[in-house]
Short mmCIF file of N, CA, C and O in Angstrom, two decimals:
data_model
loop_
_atom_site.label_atom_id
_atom_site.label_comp_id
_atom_site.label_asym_id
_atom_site.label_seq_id
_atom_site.Cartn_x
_atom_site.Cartn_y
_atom_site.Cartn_z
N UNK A 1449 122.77 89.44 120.35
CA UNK A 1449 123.67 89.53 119.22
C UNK A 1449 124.31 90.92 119.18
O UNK A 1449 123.74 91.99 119.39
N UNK A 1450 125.48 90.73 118.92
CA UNK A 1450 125.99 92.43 118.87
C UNK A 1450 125.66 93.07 117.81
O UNK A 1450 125.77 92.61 116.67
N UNK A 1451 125.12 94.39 118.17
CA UNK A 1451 124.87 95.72 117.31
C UNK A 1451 126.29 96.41 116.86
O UNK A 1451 127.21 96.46 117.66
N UNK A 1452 126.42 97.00 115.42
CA UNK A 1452 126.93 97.72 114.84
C UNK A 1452 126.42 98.64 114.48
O UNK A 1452 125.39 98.61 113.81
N UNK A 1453 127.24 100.11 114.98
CA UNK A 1453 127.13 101.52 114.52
C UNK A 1453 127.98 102.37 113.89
O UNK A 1453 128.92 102.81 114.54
N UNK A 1454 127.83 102.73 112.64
CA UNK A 1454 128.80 103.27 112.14
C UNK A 1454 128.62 104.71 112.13
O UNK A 1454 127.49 104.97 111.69
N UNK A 1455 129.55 106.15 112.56
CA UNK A 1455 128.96 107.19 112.24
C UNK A 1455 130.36 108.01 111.68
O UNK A 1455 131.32 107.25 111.68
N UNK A 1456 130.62 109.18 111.28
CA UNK A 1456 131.69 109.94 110.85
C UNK A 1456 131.73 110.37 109.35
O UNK A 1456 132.42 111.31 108.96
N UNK A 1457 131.12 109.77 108.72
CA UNK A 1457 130.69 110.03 107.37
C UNK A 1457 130.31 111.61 106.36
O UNK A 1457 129.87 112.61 106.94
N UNK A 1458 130.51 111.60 105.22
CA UNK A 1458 130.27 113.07 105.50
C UNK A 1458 130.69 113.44 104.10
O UNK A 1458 130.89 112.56 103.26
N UNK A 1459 130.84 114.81 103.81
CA UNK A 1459 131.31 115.55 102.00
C UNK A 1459 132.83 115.77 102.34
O UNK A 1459 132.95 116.52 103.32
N UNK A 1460 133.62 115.49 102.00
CA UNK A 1460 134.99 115.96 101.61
C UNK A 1460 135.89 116.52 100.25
O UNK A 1460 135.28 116.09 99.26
N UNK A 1461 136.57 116.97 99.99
CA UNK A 1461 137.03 117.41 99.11
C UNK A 1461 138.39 116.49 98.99
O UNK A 1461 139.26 116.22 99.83
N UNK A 1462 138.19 116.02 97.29
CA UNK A 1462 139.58 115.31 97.43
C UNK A 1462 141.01 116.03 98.18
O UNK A 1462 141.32 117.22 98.18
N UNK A 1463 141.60 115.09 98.66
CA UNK A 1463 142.74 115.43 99.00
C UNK A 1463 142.70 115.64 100.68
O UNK A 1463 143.72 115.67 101.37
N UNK A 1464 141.20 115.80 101.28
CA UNK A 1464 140.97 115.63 102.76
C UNK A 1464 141.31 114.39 103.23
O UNK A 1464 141.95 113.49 102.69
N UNK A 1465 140.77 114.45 104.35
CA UNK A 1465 140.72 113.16 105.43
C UNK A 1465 139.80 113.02 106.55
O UNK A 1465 139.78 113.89 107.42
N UNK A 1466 138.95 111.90 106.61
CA UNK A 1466 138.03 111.69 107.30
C UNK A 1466 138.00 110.57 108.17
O UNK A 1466 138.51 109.51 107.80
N UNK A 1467 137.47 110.67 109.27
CA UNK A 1467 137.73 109.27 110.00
C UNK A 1467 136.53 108.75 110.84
O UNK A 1467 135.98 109.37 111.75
N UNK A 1468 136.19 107.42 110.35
CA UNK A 1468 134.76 106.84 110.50
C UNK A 1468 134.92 105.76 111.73
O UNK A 1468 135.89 105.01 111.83
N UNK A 1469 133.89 105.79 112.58
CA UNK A 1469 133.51 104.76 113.77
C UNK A 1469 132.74 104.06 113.43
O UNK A 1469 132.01 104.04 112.44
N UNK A 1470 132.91 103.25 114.45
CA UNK A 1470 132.08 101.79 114.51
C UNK A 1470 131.53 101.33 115.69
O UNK A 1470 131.86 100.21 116.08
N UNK A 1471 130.57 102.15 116.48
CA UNK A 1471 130.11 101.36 118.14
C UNK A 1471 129.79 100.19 118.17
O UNK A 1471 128.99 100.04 117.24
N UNK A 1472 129.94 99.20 118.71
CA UNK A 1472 129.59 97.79 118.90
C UNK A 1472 128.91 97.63 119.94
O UNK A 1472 129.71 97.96 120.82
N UNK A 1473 127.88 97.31 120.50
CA UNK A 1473 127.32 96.70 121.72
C UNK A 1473 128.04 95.28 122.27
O UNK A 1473 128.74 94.57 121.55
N UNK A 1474 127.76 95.03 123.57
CA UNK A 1474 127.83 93.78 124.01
C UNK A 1474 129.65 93.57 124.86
O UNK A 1474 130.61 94.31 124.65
N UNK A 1475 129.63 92.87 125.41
CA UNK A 1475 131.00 92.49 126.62
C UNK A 1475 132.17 92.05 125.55
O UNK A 1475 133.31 92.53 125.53
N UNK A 1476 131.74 91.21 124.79
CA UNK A 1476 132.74 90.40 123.96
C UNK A 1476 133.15 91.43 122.59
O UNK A 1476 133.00 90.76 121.57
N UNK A 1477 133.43 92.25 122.39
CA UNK A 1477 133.95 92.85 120.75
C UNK A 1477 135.59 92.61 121.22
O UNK A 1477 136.36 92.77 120.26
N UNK A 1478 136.32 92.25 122.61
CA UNK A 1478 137.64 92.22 121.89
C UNK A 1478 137.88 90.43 120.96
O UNK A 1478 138.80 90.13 120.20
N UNK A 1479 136.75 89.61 121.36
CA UNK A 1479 136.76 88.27 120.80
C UNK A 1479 136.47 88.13 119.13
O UNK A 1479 136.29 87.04 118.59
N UNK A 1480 136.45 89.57 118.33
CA UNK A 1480 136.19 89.63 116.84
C UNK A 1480 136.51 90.17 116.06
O UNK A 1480 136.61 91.38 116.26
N UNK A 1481 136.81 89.70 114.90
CA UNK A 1481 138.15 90.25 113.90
C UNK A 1481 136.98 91.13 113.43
O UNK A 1481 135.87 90.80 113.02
N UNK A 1482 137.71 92.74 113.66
CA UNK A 1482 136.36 94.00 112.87
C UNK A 1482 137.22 94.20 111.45
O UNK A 1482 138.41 93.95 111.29
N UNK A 1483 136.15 94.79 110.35
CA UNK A 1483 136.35 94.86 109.06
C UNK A 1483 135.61 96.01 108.45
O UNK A 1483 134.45 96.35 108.69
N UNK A 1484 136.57 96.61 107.54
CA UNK A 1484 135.60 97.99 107.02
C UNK A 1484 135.24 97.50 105.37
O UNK A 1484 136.15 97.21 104.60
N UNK A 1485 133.54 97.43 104.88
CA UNK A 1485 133.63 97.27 103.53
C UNK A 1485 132.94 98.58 103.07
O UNK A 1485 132.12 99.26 103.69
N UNK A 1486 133.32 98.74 102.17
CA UNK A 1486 132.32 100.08 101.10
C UNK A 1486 131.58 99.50 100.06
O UNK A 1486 131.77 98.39 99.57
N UNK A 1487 130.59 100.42 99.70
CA UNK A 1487 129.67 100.02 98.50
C UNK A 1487 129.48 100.99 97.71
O UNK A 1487 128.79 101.81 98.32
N UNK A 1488 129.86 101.55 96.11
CA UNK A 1488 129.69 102.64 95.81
C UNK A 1488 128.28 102.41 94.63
O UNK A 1488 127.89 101.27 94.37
N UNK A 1489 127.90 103.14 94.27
CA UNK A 1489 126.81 103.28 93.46
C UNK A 1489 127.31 101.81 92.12
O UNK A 1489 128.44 101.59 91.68
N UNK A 1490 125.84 101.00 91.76
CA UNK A 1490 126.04 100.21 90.93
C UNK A 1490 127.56 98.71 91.21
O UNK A 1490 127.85 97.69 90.59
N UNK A 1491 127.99 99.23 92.20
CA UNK A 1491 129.11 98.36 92.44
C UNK A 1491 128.36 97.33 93.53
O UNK A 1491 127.26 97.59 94.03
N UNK A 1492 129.04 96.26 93.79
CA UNK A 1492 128.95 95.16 94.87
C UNK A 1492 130.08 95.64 95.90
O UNK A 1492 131.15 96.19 95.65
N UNK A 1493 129.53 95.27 97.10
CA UNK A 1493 130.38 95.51 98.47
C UNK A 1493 131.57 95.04 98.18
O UNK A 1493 131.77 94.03 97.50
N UNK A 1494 132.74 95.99 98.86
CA UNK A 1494 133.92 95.53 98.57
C UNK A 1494 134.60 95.65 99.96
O UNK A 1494 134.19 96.41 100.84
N UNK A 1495 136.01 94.57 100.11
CA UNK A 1495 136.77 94.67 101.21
C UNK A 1495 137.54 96.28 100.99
O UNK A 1495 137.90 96.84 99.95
N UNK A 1496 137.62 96.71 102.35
CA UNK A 1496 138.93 97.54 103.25
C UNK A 1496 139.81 97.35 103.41
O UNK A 1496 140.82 97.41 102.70
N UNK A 1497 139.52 96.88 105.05
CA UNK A 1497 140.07 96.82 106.11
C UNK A 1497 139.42 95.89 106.73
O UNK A 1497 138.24 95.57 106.64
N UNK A 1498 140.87 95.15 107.85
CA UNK A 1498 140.55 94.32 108.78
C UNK A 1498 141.57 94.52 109.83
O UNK A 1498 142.67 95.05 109.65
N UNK A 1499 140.98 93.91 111.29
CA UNK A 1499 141.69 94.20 112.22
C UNK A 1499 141.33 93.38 113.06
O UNK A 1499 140.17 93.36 113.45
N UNK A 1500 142.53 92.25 113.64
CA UNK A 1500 142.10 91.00 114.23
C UNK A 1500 141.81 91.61 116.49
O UNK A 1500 141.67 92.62 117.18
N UNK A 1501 141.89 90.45 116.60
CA UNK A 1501 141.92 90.86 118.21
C UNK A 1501 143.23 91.02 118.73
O UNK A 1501 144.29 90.91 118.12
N UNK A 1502 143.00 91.33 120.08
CA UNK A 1502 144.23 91.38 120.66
C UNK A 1502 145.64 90.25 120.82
O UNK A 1502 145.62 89.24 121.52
N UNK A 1503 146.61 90.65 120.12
CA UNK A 1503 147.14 91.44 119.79
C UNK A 1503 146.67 91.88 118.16
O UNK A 1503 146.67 91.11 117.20
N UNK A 1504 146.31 93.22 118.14
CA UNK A 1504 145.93 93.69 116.68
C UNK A 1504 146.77 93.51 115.61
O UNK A 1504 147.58 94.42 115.43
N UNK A 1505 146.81 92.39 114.68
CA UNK A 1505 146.86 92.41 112.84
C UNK A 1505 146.27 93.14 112.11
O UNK A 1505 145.06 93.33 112.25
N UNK A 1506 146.98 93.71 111.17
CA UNK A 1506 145.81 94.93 110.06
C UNK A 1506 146.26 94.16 108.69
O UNK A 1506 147.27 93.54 108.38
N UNK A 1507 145.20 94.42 108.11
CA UNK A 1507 145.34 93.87 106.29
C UNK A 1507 144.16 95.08 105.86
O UNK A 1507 143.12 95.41 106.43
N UNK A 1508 144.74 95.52 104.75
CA UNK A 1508 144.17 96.48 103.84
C UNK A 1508 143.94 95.93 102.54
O UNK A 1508 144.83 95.15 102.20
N UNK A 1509 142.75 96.14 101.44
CA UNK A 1509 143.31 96.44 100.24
C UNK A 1509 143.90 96.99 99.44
O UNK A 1509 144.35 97.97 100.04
N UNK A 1510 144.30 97.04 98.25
CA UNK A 1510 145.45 97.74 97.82
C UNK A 1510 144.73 98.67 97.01
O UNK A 1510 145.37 99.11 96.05
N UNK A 1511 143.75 99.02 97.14
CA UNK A 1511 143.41 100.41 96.72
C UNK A 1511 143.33 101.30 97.50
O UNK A 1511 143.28 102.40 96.95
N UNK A 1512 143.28 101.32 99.18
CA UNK A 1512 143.07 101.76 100.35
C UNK A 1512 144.75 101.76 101.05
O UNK A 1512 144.92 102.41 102.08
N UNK A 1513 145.57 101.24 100.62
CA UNK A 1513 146.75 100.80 101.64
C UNK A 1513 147.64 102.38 101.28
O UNK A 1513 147.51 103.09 100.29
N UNK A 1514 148.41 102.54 102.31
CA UNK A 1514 149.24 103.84 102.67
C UNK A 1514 148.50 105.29 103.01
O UNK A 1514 149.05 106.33 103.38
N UNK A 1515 146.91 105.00 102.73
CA UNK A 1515 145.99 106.15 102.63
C UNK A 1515 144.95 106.18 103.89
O UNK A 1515 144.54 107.19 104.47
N UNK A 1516 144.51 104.32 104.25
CA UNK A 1516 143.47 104.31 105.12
C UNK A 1516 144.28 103.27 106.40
O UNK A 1516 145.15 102.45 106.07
N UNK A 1517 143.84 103.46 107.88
CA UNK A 1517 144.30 103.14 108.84
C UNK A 1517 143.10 102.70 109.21
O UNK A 1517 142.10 103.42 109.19
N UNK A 1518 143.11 101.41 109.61
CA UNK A 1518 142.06 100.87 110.73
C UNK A 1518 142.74 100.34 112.39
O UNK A 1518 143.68 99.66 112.81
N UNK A 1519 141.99 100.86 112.74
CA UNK A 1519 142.86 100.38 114.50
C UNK A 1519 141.11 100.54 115.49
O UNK A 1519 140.07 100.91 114.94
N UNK A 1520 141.28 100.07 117.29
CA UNK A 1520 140.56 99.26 117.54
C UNK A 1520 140.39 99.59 118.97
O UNK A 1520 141.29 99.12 119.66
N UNK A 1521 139.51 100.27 119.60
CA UNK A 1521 139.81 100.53 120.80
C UNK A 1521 139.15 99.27 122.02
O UNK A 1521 137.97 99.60 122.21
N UNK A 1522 139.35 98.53 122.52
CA UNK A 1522 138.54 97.33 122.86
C UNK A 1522 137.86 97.96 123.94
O UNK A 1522 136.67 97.66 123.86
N UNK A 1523 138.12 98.83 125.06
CA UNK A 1523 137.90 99.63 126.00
C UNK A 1523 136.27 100.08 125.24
O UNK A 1523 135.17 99.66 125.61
N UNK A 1524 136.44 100.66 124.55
CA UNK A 1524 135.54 101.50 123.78
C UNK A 1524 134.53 101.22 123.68
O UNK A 1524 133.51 101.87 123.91
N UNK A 1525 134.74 99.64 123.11
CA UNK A 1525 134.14 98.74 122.31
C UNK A 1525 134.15 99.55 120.26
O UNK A 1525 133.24 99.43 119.44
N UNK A 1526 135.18 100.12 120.10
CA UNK A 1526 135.06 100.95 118.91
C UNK A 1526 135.70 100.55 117.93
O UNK A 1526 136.83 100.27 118.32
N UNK A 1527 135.56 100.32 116.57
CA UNK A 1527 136.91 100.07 115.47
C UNK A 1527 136.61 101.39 114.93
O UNK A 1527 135.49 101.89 114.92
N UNK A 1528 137.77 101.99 114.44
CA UNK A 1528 137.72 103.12 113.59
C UNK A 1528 138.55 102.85 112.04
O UNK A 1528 139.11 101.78 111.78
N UNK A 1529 138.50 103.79 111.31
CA UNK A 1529 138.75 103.87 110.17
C UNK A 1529 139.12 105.36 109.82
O UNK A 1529 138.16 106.10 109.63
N UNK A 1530 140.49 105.96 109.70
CA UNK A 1530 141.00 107.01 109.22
C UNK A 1530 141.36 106.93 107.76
O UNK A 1530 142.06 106.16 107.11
N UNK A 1531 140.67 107.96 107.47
CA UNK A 1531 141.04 107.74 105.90
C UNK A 1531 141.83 109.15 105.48
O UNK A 1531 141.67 110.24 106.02
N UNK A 1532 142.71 108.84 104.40
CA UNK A 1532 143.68 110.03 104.17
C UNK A 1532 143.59 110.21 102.92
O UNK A 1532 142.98 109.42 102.19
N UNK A 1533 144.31 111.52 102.39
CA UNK A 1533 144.28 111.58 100.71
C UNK A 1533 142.94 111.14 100.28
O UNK A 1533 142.88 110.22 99.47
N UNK A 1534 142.08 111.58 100.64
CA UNK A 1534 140.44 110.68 99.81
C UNK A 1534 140.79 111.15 98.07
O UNK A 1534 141.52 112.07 97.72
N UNK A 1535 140.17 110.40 97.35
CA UNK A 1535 139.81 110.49 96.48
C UNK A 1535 138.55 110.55 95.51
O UNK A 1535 137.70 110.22 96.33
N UNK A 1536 138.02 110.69 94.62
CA UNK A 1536 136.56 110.83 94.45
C UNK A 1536 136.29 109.20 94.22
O UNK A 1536 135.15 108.75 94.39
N UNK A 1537 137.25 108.44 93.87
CA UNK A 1537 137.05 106.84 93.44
C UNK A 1537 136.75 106.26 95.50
O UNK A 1537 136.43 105.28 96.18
N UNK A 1538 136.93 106.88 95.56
CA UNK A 1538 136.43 106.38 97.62
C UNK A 1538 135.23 106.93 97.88
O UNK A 1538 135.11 107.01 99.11
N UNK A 1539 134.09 107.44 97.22
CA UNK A 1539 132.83 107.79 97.72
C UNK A 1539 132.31 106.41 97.38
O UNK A 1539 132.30 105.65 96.41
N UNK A 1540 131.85 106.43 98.77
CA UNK A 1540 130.35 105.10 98.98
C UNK A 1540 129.81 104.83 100.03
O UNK A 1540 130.15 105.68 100.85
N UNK A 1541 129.01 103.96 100.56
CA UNK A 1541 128.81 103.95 101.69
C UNK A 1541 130.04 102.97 102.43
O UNK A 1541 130.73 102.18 101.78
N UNK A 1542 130.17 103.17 103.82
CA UNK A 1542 130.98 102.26 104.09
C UNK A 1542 130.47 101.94 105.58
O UNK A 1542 130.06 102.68 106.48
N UNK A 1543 130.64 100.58 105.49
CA UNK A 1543 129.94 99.44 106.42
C UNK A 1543 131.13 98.84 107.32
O UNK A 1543 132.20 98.54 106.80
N UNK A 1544 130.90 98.68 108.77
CA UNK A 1544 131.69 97.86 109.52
C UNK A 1544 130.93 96.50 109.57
O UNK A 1544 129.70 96.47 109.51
N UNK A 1545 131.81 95.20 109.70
CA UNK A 1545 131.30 94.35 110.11
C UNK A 1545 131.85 93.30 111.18
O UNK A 1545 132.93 93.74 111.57
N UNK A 1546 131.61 92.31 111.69
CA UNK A 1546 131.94 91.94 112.95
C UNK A 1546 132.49 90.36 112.45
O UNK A 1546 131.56 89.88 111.79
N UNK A 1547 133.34 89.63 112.49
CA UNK A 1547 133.61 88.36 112.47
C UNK A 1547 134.93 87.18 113.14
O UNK A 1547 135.87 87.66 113.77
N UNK A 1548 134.87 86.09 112.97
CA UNK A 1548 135.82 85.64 113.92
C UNK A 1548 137.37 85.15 113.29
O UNK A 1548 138.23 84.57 113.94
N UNK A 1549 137.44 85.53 111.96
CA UNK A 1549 138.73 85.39 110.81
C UNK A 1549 138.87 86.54 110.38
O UNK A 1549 138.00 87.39 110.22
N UNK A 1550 140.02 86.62 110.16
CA UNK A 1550 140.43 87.54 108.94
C UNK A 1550 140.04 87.25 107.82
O UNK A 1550 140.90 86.53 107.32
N UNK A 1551 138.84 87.49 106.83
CA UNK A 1551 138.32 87.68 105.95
C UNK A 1551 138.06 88.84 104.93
O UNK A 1551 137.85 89.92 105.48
N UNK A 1552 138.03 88.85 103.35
CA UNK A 1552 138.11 89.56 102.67
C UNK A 1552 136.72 89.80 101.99
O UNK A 1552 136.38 90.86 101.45
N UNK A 1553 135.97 88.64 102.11
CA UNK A 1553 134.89 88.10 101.57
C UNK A 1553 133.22 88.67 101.79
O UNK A 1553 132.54 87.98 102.56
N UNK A 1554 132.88 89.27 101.47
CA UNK A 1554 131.92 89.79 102.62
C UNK A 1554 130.59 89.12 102.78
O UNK A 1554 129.59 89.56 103.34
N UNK A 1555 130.81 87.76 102.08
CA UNK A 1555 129.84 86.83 102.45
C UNK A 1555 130.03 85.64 103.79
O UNK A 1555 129.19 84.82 104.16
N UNK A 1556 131.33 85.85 104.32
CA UNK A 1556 132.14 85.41 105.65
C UNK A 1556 131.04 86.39 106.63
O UNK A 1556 130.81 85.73 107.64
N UNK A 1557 130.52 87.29 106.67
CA UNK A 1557 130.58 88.19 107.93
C UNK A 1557 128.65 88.35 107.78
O UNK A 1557 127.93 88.55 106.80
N UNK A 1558 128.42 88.19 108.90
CA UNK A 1558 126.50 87.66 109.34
C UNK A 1558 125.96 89.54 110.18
O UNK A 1558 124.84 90.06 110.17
N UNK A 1559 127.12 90.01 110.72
CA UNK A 1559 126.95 91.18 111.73
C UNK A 1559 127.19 92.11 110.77
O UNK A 1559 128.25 92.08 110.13
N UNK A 1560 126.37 92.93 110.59
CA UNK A 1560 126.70 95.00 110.00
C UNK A 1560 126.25 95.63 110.57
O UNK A 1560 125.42 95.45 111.46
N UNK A 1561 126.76 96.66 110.12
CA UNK A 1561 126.31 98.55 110.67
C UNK A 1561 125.38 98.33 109.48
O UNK A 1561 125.11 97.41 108.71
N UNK A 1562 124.88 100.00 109.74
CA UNK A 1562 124.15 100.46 108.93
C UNK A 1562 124.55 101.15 107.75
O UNK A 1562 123.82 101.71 106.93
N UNK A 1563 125.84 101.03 107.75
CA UNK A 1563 126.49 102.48 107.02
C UNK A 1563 126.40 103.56 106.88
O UNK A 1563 125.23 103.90 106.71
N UNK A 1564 127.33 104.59 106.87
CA UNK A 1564 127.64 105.58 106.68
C UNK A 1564 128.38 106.13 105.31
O UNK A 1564 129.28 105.44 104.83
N UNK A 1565 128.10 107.05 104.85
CA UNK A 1565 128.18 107.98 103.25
C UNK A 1565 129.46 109.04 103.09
O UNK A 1565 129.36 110.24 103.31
N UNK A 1566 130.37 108.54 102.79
CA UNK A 1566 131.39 109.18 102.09
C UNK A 1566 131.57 109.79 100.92
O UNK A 1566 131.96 109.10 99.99
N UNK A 1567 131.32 111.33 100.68
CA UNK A 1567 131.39 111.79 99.63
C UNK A 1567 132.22 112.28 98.92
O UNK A 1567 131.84 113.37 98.49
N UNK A 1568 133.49 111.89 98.47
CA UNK A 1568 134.52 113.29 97.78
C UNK A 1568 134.23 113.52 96.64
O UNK A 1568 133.92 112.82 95.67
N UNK A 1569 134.39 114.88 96.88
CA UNK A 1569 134.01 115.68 95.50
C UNK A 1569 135.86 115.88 95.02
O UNK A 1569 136.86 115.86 95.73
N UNK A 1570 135.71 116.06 93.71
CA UNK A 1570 136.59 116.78 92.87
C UNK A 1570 137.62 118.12 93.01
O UNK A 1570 138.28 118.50 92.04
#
């Protein structure tokens, strides 16, 4: 089964930019639509980002859109996640996950990372 690794995580100051990975194990990651969700304190997991296979589709949410970029190196086996303008409402953990739709849902997706911790401060 493929492994997910997420690392890049870290303290920022609003108004930075940080940009988070995703290692995948295994031959097949260009065969799966990758997805970024976050979880912040007291909240339920929420959608990102998604990014289908080759040829790459992106869908964002609209609290994330014009600020965060997801793109996909298949070579790599890597999805990344650039995030811009952070804000302190963007600290949480944030999770890649692995699936075969474009999905928003994060009860669609069986594969995660471990997550990684996004902090902006004020």
């Amino acid at each position: 089964q493929m492994r997910l690794v997420e690392s890049g995580g870290g303290l920022v100051q609003a108004g930075g930019s940080l940009r988070l990975s995703c290692a995948a194990s295994g031959r097949t990651f260009s065969s799966y639509v990758m997805s970024w969700f976050r979880q912040a304190p007291g909240r339920e997991r929420e959608f990102v980002a998604t990014i289908s296979w080759n040829p790459a589709s992106t869908y964002y949410a609209d609290s994330v859109k014009g600020r965060f970029t997801i793109s996909r190196d298949n070579a790599k086996n890597t999805v990344y996640l650039q995030m811009n303008n952070l804000e302190p409402e963007d600290t949480a953990v944030y999770y890649c996950a692995a699936g075969f739709s474009m999905r928003t849902d994060r009860h669609e997706y069986d594969i995660w990372g471990q997550g990684t911790q996004v902090t902006v401060s004020s």
